[in-house]
GROMACS .gro file of C-alpha atoms in nm:
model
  200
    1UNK     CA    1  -3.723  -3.098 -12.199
    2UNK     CA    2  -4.047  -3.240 -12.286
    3UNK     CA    3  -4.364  -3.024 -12.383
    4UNK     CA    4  -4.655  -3.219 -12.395
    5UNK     CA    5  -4.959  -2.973 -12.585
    6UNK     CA    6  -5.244  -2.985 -12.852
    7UNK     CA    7  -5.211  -2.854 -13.173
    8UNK     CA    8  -5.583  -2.722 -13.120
    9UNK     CA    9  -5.508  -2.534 -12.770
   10UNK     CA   10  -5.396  -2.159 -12.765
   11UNK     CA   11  -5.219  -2.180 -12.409
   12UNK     CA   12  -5.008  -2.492 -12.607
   13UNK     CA   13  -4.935  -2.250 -12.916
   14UNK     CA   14  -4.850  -1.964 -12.665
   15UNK     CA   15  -4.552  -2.233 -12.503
   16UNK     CA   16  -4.449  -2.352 -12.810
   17UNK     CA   17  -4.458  -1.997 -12.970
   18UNK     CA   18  -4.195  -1.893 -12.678
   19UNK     CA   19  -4.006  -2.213 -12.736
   20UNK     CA   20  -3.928  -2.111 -13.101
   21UNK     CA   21  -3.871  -1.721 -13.033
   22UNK     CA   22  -3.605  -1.843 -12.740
   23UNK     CA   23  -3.435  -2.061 -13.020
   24UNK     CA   24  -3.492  -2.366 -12.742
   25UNK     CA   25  -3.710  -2.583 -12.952
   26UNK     CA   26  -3.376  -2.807 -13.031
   27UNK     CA   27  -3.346  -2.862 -12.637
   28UNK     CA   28  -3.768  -2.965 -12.608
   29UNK     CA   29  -3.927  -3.257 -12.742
   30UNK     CA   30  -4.287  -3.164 -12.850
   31UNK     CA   31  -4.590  -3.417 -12.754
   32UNK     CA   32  -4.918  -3.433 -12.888
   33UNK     CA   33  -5.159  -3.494 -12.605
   34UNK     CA   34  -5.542  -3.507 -12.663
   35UNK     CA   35  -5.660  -3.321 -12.289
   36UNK     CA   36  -6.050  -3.455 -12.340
   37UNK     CA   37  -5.891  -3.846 -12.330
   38UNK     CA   38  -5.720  -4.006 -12.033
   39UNK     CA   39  -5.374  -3.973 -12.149
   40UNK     CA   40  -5.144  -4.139 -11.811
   41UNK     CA   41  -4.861  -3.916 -11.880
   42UNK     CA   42  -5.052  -3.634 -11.884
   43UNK     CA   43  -5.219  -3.697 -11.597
   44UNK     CA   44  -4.920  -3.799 -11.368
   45UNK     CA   45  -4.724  -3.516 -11.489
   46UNK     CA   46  -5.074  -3.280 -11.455
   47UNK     CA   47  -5.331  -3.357 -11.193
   48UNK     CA   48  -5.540  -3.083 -11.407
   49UNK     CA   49  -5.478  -3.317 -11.692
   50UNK     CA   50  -5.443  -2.967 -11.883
   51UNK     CA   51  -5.172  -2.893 -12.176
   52UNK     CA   52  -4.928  -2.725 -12.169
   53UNK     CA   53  -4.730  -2.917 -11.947
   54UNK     CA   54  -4.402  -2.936 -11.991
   55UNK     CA   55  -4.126  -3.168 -11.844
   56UNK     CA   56  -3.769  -3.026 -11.697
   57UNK     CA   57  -3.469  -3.183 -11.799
   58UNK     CA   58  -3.485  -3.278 -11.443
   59UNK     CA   59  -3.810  -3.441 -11.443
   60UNK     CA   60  -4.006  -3.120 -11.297
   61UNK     CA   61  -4.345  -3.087 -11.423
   62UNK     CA   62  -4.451  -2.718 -11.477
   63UNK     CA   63  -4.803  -2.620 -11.603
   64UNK     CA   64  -4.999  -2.315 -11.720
   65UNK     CA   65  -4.905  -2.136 -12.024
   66UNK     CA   66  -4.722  -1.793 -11.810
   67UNK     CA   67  -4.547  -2.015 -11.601
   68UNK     CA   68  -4.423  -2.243 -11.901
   69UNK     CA   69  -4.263  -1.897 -12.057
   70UNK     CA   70  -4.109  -1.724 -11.761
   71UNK     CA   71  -3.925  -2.075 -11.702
   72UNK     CA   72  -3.818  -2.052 -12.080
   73UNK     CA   73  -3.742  -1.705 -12.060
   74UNK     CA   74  -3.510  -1.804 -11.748
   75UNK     CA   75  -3.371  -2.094 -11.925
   76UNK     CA   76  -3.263  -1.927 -12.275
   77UNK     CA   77  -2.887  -1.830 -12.257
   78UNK     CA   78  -2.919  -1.601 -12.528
   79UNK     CA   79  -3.282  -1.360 -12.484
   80UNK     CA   80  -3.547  -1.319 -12.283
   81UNK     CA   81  -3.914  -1.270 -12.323
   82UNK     CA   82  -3.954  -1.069 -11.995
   83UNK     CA   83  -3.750  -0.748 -11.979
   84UNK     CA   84  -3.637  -0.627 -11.610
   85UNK     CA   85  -3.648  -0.270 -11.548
   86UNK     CA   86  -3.920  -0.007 -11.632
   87UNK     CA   87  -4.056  -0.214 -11.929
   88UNK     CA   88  -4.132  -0.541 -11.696
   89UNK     CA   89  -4.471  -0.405 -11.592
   90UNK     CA   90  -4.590  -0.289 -11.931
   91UNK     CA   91  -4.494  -0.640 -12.085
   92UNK     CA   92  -4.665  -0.862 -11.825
   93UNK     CA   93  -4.961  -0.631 -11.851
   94UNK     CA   94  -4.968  -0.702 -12.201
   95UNK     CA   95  -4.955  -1.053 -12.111
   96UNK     CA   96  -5.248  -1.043 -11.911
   97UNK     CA   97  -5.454  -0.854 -12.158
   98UNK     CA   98  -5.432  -1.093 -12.431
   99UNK     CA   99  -5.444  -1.388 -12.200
  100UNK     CA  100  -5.765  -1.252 -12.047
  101UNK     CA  101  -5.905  -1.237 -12.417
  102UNK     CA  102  -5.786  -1.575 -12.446
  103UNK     CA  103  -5.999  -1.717 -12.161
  104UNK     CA  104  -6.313  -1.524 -12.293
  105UNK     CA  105  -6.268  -1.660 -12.606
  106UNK     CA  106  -6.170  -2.013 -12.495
  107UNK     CA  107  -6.506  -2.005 -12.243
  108UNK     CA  108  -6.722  -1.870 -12.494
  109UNK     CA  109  -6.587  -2.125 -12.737
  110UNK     CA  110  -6.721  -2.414 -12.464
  111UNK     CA  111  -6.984  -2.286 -12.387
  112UNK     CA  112  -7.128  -2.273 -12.776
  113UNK     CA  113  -7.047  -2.646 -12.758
  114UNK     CA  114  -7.309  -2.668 -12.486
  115UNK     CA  115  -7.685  -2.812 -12.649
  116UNK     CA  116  -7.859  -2.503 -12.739
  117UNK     CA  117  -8.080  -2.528 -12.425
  118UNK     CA  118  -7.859  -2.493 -12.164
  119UNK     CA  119  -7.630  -2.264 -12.312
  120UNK     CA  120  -7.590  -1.858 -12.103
  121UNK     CA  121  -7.697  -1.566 -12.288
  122UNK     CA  122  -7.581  -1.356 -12.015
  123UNK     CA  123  -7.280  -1.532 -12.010
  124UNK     CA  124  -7.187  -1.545 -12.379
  125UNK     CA  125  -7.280  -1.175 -12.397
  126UNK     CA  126  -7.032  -1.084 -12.079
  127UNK     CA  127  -6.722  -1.285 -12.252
  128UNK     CA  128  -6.801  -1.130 -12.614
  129UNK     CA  129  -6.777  -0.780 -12.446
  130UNK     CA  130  -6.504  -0.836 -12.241
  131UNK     CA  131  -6.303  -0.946 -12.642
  132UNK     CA  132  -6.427  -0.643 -12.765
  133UNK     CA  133  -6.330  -0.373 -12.530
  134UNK     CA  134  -5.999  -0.556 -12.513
  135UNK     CA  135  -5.925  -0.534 -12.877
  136UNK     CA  136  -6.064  -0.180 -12.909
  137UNK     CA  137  -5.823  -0.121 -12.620
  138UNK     CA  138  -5.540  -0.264 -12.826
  139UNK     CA  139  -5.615  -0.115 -13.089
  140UNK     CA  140  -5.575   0.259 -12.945
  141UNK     CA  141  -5.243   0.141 -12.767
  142UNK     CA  142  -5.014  -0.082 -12.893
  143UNK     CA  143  -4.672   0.079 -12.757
  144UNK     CA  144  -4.666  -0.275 -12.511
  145UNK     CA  145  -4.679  -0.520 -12.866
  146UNK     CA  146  -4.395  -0.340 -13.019
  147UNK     CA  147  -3.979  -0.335 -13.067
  148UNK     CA  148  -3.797  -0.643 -12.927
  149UNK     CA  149  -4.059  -0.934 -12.917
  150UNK     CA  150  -4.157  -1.013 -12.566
  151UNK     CA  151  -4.450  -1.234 -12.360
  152UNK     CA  152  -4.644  -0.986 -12.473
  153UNK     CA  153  -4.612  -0.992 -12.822
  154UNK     CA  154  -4.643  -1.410 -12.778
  155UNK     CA  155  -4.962  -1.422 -12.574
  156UNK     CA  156  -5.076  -1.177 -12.828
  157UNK     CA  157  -5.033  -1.332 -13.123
  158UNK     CA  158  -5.197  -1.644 -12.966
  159UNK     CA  159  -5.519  -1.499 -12.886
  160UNK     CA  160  -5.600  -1.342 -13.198
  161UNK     CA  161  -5.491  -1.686 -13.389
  162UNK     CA  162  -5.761  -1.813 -13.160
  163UNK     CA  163  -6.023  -1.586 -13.257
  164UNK     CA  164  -5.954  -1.664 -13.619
  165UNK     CA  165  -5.951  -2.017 -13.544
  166UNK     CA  166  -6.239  -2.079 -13.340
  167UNK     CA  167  -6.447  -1.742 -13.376
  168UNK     CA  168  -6.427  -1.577 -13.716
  169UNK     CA  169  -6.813  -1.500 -13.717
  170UNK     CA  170  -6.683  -1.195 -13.406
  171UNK     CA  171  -6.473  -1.015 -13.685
  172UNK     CA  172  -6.227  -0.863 -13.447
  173UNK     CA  173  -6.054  -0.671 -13.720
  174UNK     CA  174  -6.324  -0.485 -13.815
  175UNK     CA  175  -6.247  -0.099 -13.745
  176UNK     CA  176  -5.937  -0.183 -13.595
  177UNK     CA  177  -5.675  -0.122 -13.852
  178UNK     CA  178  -5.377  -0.119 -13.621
  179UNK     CA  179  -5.417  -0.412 -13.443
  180UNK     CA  180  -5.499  -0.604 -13.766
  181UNK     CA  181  -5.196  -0.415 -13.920
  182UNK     CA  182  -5.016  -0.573 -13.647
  183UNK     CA  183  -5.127  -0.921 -13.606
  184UNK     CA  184  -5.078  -0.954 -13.997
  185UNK     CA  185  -4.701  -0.895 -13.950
  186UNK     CA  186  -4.639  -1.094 -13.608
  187UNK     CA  187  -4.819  -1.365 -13.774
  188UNK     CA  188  -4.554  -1.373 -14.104
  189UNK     CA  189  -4.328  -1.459 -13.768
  190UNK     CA  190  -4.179  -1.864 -13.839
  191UNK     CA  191  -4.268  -1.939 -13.428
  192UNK     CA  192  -4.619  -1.835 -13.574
  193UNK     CA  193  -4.626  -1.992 -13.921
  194UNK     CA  194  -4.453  -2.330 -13.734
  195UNK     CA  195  -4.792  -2.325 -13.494
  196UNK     CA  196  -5.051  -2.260 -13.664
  197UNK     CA  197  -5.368  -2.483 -13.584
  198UNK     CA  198  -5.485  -2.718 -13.807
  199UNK     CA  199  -5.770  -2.617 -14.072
  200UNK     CA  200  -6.084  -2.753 -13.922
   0.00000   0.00000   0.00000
């Protein structure tokens, strides 16, 4: 397998975070890929010229962080990040949780790139909320984010790296002891230590 990601990207840490916790990162080849240049193999293997993307050991291309894992997941011979039975729903809830406070944070990280001028109040204000109400949510309910790690835990641990990456100056932890409490010990994790973003 080939995963071609950014070392700057959450949705690429999310993969990669999988790809360690499923003890397949011996069977994947990791490649940097810079998504803001014209990179050929990204693009043939990605029309959306997006990372993650990563390569089958058959040649298949598969893209988007979720669908990245589940194939993982499905590959791994020996666990799985997405439980059958009653605890599917609650784990791919989860999921969606912290990848929706992913995208919030990733547009409201673009769109304070923007010149001053043209950047959205409104909209900055709607995708600061929508991280906030998330994490107080978290916070008062973490019964998804614990015992055996799952897609949950991953796509968890990815958002909140983002945060501290890219926005510090939100101070998510703030009032939220449990969910800092728990991000400080998932993030001792090796898939989690082996990711982390460069200091920028």
């Amino acid at each position: 397998m080939k995963l071609y990601f950014a070392n700057t990207s959450p949705y690429a840490r999310k993969a990669r975070i999988a790809l360690r916790e499923l003890s397949l990162l011996p069977t994947a080849e990791e490649v940097f890929q810079n998504p803001f240049e014209d990179s050929p193999a990204l693009v043939a293997s990605n029309p959306l010229k997006k990372v993650p993307c990563l390569i089958t050991g058959e040649g298949q291309a598969i893209y988007d962080s979720p669908v990245i894992c589940a194939y993982l997941s499905a590959r791994s011979e020996s666990k799985s990040l997405h439980p059958d039975g009653a605890a599917r729903w609650p784990t791919l809830t989860g999921e969606a949780l912290a990848d929706g406070i992913l995208d919030a944070a990733f547009a409201l990280v673009m769109e304070r790139r923007r010149p001053e001028e043209q950047r959205s109040d409104n909209w900055q204000a709607r995708w600061q909320a929508s991280i906030d109400r998330s994490v107080i949510a978290l916070d008062s309910d973490l019964q998804a984010f614990h015992g055996e790690i799952t897609i949950a835990h991953v796509a968890l641990g990815a958002a909140l790296g983002y945060l501290d990456f890219r926005l510090p100056d939100i101070e998510w932890r703030a009032g939220r002891n449990e969910l800092a409490d728990w991000f400080k010990a998932f993030s001792a994790r090796p898939s989690m230590q082996d990711t982390q973003p460069p200091a920028s």
